[in-house]
PDB file of C-alpha atoms in Angstrom:
ATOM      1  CA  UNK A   1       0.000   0.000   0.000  1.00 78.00           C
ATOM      2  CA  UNK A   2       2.852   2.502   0.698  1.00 82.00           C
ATOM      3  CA  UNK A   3       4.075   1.977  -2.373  1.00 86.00           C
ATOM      4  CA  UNK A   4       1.347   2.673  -3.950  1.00 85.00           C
ATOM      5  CA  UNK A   5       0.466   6.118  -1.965  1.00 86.00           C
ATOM      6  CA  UNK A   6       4.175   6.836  -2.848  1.00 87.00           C
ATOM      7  CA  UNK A   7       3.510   6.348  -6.400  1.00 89.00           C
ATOM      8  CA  UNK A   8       0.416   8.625  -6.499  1.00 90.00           C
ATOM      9  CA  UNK A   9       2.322  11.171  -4.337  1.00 86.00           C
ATOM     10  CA  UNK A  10       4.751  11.468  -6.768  1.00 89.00           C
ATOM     11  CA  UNK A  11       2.468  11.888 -10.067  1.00 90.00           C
ATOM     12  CA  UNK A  12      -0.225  14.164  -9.010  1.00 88.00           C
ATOM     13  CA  UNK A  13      -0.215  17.660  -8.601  1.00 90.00           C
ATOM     14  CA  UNK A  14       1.386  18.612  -5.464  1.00 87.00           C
ATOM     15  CA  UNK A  15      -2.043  19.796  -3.900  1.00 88.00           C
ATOM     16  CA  UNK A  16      -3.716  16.495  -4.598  1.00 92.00           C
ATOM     17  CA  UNK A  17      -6.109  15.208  -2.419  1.00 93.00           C
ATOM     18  CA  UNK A  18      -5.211  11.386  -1.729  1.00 93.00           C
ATOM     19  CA  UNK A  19      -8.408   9.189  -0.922  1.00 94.00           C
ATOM     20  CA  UNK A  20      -7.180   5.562  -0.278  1.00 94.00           C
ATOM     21  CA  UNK A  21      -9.888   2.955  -0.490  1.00 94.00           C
ATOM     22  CA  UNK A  22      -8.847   0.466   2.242  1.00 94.00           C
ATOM     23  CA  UNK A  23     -12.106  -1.675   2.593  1.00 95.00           C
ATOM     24  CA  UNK A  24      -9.964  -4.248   1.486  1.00 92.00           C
ATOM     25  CA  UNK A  25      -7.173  -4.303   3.260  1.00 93.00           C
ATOM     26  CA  UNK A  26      -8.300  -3.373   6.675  1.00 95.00           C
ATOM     27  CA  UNK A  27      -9.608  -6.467   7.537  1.00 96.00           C
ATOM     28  CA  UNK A  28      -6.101  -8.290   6.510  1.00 96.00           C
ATOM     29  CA  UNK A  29      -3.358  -6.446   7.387  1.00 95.00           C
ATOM     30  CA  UNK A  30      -2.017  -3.364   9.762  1.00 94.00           C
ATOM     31  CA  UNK A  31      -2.775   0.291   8.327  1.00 93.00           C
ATOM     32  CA  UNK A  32      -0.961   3.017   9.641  1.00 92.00           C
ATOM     33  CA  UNK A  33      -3.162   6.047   8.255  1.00 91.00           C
ATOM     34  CA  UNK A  34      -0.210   8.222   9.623  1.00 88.00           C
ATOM     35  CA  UNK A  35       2.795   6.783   7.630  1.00 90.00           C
ATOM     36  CA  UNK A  36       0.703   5.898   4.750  1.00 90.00           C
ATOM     37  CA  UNK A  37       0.120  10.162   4.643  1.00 86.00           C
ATOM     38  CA  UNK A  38      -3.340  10.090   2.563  1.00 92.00           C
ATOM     39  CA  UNK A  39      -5.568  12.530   3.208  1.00 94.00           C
ATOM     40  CA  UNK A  40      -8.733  10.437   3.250  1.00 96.00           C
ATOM     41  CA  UNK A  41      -8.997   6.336   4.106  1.00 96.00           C
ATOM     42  CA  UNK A  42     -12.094   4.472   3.787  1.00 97.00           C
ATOM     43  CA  UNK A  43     -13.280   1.379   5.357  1.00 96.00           C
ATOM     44  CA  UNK A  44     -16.074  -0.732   5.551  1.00 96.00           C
ATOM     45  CA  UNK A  45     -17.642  -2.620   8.171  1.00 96.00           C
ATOM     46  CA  UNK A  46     -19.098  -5.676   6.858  1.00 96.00           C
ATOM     47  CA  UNK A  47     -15.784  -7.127   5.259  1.00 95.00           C
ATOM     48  CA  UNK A  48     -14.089  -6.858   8.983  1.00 95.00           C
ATOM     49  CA  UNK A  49     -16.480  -8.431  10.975  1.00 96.00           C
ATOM     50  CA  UNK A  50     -18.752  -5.735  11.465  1.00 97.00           C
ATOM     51  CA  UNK A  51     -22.496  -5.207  10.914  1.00 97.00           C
ATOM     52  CA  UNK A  52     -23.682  -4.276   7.080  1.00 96.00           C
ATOM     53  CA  UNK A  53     -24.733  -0.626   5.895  1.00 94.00           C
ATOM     54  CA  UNK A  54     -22.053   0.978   7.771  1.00 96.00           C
ATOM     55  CA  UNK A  55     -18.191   1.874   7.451  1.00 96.00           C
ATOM     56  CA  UNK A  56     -16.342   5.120   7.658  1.00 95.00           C
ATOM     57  CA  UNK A  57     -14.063   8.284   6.414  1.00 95.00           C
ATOM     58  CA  UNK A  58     -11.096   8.554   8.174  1.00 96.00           C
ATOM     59  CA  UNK A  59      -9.562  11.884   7.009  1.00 96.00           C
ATOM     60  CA  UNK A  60      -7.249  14.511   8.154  1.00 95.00           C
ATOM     61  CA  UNK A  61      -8.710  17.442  10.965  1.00 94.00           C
ATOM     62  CA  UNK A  62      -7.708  20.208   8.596  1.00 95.00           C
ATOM     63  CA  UNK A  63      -8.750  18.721   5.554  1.00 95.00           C
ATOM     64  CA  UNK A  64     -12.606  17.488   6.944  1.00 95.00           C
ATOM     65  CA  UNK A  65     -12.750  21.345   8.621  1.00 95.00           C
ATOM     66  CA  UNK A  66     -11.945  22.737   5.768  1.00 94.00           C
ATOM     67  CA  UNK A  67     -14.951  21.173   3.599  1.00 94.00           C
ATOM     68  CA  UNK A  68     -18.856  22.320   3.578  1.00 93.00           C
ATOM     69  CA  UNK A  69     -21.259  19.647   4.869  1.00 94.00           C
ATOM     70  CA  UNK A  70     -22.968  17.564   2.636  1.00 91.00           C
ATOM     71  CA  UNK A  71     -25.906  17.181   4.409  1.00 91.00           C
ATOM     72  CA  UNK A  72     -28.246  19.637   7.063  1.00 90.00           C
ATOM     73  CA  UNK A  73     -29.999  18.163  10.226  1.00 89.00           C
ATOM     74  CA  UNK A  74     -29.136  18.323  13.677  1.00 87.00           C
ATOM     75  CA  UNK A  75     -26.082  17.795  15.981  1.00 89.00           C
ATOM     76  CA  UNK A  76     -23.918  19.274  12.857  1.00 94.00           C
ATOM     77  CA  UNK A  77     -24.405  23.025  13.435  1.00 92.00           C
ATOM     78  CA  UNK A  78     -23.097  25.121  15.749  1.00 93.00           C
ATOM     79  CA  UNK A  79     -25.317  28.833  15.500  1.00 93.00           C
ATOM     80  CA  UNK A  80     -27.822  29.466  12.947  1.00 92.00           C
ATOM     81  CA  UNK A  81     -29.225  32.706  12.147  1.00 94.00           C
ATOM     82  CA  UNK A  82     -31.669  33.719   9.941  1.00 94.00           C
ATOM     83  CA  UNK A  83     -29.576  34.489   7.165  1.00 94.00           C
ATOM     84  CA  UNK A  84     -26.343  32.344   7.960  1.00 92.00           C
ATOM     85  CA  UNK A  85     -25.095  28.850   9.893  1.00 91.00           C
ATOM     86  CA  UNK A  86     -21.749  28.060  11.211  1.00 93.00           C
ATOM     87  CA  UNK A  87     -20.621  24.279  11.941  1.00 95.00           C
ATOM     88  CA  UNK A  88     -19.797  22.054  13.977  1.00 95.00           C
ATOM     89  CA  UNK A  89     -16.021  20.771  13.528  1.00 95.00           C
ATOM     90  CA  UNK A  90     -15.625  17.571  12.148  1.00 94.00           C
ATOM     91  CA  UNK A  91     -16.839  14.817  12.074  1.00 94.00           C
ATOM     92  CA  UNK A  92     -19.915  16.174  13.490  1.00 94.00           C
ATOM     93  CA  UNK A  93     -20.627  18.398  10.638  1.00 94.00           C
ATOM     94  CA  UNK A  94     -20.896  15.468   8.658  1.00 94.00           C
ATOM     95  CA  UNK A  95     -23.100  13.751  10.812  1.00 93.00           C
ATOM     96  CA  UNK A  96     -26.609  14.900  10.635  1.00 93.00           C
ATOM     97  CA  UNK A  97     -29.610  13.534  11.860  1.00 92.00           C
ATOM     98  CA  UNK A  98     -29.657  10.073  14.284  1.00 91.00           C
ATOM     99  CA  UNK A  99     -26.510   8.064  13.344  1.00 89.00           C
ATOM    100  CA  UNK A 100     -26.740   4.435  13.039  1.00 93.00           C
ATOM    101  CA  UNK A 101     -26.016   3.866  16.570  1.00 95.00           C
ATOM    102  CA  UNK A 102     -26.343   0.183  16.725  1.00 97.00           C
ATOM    103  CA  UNK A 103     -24.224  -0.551  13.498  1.00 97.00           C
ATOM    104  CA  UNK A 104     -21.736   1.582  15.088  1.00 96.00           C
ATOM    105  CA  UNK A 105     -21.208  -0.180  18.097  1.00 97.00           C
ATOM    106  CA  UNK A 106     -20.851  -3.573  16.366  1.00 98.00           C
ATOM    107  CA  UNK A 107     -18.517  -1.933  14.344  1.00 97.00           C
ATOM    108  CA  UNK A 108     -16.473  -0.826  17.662  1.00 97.00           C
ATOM    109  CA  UNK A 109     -16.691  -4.572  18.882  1.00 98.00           C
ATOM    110  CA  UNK A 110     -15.437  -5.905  15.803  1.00 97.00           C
ATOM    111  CA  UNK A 111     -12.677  -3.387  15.777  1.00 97.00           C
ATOM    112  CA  UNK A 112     -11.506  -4.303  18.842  1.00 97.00           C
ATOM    113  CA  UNK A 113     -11.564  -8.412  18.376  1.00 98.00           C
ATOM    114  CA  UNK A 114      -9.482  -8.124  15.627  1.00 97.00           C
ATOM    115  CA  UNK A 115      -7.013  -6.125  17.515  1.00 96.00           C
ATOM    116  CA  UNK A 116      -7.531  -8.590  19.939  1.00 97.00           C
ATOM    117  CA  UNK A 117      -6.613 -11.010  17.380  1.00 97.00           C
ATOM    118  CA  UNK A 118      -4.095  -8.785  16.222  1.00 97.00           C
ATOM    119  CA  UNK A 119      -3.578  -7.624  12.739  1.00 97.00           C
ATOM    120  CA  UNK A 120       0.157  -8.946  12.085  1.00 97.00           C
ATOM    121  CA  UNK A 121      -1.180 -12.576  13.007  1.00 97.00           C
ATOM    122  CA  UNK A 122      -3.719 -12.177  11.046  1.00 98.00           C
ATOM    123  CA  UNK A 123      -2.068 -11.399   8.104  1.00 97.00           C
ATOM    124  CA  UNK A 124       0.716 -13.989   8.895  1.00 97.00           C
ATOM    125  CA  UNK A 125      -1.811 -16.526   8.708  1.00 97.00           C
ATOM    126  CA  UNK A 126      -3.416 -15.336   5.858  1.00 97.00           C
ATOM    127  CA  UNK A 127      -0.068 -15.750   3.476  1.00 96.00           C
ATOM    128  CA  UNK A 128       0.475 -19.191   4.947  1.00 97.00           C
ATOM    129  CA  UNK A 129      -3.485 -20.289   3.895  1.00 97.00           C
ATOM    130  CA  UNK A 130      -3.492 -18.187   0.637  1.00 96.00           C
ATOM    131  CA  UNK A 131      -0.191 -20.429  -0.344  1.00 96.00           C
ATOM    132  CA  UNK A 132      -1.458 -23.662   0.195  1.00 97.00           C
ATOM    133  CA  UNK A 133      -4.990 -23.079  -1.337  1.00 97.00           C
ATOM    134  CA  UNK A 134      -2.790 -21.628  -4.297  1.00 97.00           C
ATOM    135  CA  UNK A 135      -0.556 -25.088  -4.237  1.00 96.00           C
ATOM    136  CA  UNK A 136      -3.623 -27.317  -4.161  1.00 97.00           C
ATOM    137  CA  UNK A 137      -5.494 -25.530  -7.025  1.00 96.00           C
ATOM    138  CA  UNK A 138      -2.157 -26.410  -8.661  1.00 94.00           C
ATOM    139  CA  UNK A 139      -2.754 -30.336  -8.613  1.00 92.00           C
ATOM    140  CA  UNK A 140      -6.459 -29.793  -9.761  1.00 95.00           C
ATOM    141  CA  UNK A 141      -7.009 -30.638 -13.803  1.00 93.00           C
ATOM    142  CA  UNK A 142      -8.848 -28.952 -15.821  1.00 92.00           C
ATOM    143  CA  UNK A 143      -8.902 -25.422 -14.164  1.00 94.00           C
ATOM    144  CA  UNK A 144      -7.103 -22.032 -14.347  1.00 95.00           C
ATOM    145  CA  UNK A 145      -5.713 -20.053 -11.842  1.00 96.00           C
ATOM    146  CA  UNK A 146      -6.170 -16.683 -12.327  1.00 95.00           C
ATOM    147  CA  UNK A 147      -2.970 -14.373 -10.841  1.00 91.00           C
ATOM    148  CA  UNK A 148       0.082 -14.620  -9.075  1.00 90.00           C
ATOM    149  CA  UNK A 149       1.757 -18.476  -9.714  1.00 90.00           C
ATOM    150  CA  UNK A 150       3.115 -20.774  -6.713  1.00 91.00           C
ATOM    151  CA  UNK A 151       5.460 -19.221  -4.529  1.00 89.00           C
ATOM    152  CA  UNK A 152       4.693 -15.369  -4.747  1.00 90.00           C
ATOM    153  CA  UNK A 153       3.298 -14.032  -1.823  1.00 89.00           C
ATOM    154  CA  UNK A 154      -0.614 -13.643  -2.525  1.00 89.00           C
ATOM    155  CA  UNK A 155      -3.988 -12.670  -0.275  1.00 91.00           C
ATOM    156  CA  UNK A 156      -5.580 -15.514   0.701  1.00 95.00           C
ATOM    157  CA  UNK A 157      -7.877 -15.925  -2.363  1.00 95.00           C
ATOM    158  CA  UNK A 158      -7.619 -17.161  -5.637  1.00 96.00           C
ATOM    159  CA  UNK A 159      -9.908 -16.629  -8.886  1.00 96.00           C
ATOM    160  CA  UNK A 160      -9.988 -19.628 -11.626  1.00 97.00           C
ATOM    161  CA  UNK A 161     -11.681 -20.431 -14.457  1.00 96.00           C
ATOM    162  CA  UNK A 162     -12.812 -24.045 -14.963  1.00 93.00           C
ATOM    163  CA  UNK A 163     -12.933 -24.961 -18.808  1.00 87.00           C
ATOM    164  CA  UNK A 164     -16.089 -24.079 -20.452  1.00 82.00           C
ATOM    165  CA  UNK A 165     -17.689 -24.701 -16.942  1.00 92.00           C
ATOM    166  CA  UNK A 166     -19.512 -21.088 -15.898  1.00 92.00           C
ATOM    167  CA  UNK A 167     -18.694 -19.771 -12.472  1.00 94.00           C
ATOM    168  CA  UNK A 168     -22.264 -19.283 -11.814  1.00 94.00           C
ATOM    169  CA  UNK A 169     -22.791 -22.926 -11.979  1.00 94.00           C
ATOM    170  CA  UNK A 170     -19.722 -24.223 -10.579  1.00 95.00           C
ATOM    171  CA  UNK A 171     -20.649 -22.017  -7.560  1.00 95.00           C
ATOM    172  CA  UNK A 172     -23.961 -23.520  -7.480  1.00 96.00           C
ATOM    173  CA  UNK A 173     -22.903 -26.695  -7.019  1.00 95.00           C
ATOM    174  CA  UNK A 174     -20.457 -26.418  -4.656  1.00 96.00           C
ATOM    175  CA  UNK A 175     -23.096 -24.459  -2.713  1.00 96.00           C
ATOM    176  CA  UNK A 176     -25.065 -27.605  -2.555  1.00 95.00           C
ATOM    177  CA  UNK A 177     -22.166 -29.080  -0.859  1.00 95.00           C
ATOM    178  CA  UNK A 178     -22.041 -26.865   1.879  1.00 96.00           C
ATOM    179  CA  UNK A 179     -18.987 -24.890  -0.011  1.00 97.00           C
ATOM    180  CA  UNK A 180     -19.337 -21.180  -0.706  1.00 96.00           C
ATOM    181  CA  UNK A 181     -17.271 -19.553  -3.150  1.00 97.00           C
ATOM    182  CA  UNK A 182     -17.628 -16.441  -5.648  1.00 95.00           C
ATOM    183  CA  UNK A 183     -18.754 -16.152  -9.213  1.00 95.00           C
ATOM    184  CA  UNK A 184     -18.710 -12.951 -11.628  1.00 93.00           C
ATOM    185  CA  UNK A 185     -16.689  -9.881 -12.279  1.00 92.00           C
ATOM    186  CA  UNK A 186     -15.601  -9.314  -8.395  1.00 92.00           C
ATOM    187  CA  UNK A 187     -15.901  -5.814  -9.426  1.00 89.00           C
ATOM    188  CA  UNK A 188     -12.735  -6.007 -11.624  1.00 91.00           C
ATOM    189  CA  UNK A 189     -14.423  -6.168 -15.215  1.00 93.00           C
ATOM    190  CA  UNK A 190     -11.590  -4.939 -16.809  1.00 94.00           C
ATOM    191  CA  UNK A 191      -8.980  -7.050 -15.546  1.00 94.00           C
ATOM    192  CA  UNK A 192     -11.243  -9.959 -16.509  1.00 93.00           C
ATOM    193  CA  UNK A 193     -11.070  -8.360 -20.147  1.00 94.00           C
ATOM    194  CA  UNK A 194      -7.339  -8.009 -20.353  1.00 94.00           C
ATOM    195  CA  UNK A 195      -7.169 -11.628 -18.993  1.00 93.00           C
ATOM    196  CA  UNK A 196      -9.382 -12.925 -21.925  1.00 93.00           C
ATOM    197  CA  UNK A 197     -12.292 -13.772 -19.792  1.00 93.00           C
ATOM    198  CA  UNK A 198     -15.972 -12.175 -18.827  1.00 90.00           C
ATOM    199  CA  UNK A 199     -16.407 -13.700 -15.465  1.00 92.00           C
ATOM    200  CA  UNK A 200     -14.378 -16.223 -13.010  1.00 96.00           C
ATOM    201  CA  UNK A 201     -14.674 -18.502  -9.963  1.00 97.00           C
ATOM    202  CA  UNK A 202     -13.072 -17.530  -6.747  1.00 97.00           C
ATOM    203  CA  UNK A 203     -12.224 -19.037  -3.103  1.00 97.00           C
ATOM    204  CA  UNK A 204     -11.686 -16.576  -0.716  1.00 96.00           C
ATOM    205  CA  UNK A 205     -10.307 -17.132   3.001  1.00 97.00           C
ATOM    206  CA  UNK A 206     -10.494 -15.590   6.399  1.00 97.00           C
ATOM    207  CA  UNK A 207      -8.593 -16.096   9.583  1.00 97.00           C
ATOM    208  CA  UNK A 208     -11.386 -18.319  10.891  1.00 97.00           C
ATOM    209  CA  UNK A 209     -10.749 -20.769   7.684  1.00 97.00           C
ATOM    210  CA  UNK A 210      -8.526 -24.541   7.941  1.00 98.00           C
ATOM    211  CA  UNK A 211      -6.357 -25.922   5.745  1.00 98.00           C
ATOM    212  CA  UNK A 212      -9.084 -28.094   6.256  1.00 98.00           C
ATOM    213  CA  UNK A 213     -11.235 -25.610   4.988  1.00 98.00           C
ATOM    214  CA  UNK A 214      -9.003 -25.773   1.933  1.00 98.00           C
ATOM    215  CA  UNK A 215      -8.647 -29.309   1.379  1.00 98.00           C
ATOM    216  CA  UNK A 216     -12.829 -29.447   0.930  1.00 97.00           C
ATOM    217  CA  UNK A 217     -12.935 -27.037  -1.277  1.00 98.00           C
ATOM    218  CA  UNK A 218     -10.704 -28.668  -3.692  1.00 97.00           C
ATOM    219  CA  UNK A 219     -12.051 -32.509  -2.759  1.00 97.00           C
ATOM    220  CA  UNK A 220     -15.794 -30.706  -3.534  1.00 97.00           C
ATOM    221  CA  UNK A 221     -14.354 -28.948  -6.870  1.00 97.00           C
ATOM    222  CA  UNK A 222     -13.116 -32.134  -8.434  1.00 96.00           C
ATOM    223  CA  UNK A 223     -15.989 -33.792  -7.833  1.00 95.00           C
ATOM    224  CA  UNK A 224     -17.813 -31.046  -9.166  1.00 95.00           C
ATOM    225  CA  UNK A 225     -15.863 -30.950 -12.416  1.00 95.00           C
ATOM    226  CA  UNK A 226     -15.923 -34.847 -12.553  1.00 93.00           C
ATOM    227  CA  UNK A 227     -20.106 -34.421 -12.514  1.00 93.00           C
ATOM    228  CA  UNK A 228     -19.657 -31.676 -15.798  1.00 92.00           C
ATOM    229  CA  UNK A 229     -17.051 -33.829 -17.689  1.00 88.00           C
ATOM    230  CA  UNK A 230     -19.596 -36.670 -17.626  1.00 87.00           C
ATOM    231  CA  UNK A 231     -22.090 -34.438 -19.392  1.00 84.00           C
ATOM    232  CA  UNK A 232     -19.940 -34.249 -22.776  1.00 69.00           C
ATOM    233  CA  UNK A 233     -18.031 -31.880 -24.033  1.00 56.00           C
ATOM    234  CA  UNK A 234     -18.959 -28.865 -21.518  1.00 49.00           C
ATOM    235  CA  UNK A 235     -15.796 -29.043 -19.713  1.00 47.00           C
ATOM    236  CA  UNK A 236     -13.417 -29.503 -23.031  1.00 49.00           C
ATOM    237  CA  UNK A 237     -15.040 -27.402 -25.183  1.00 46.00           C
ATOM    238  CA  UNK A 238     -18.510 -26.203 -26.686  1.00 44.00           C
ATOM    239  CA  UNK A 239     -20.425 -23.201 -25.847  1.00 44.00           C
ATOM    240  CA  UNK A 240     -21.567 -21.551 -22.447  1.00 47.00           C
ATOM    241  CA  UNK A 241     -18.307 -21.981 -21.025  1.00 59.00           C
ATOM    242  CA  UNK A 242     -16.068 -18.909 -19.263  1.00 62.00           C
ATOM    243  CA  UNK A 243     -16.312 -16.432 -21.823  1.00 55.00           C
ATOM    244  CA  UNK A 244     -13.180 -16.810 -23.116  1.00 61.00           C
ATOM    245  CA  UNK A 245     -11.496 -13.176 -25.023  1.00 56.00           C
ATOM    246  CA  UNK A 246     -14.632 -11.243 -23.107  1.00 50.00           C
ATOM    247  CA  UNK A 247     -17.661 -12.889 -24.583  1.00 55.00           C
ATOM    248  CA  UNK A 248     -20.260 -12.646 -22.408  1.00 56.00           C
ATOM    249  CA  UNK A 249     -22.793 -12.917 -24.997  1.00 52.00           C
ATOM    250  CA  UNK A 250     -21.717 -16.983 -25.201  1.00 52.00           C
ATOM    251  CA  UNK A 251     -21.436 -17.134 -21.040  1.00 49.00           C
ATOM    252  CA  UNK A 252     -24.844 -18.973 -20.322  1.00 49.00           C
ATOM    253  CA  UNK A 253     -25.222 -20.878 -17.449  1.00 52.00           C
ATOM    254  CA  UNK A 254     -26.733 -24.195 -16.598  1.00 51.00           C
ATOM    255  CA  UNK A 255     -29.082 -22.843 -14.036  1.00 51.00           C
TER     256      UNK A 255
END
């Protein structure tokens, strides 16, 4: 991530705001919002254990005071007059009206048992999972891993393409085994296009996942792609497959 701020720092103009979204990483690794230097850092609250429909800005005191509010309703004023209002400092002036007081405090809780947890470990653990999920997709025929190869340091995730198998039904199935994975554009359509496909599969882990975990995923999968191989040439070839070079008009699913 540093790298990355450093990179930005470096290319835009030198009065730049930097916003860094960090709903992604928060939940995996330690942030520092005061070495990374960005003026803005968002998070959100469902991907770190927290309740859904709530995250937050984290931004600089001089840079929030310095912008209007977006919104008018109380607790974010300080006078008002009939012809003017001053406000409150931040982050009350962007606060109007009744927060969400009870996604908030989950929010807090979940905060503080992952610090509990503690962020390095967390991460640690991650790299060690995300490898061997990333080794045993290896040993599975018939699919493609999507990324980083075997050996380079990875999150602890990894998209794949199965044949002419879509994601939507490979996900299906494996749902009916009691595994959950991930099928579509994981909000990365343009990657998928420079890859050569419209959609992908993906496994994605947590601290609270096993190797175990991993090793039933991939005994489900083969199975799975056993059951469409028997069906003719689905897996091998034919149409409704992954998309392949960004078709999406001849990505139809089974279901």
């Amino acid at each position: 991530i540093q790298a990355i701020v450093h990179l930005v720092r470096t290319k835009a103009h030198p009065g730049a705001k930097i916003l860094l979204d960090a709903c992604q990483s928060l939940p995996h690794m330690p942030v520092d919002v005061q070495s990374l230097d960005v003026d803005f850092l968002a998070g959100s609250g469902h991907k770190m254990c927290g309740p859904t429909g709530i995250g937050f800005l984290w931004g600089k005191e001089d840079v929030l005071n310095s912008l209007p509010p977006y919104m008018g309703g109380g607790e974010m004023i300080r006078d008002v007059y009939m012809d003017n209002s001053t406000y409150a400092d931040a982050p009350a002036r962007f606060e109007a009206g009744t927060p969400p007081i009870a996604q908030a405090v989950g929010l807090g809780a979940a905060i503080d048992y992952l610090e509990t947890i503690g962020m390095e470990r967390i991460h640690d653990y991650e790299l060690e999972l995300g490898d061997y999920l990333r080794r045993r997709l290896e040993d599975v025929e018939g699919i493609t891993v999507l990324g980083p190869g075997v050996g380079t340091e990875r999150a602890a995730l990894c998209a794949f393409v199965a044949g002419n198998v879509h994601p939507s039904d490979l996900s299906t199935f494996l749902d009916v085994e009691g595994v959950a994975i991930r099928a579509g554009h994981h909000c990365c359509q343009p990657l998928h296009r420079a890859l050569g496909y419209s959609h992908s599969a993906r496994a994605s882990l947590y601290f609270y996942n096993t190797k175990e975990d991993v090793d039933r995923f991939v005994e489900v999968l083969e199975e799975t792609l056993r059951f469409f191989g028997s069906l003719g040439n689905i897996v091998d070839g034919g149409e409704g497959g992954n998309g392949k070079d960004g078709d999406d008009e001849g990505f139809v699913p089974i279901f």
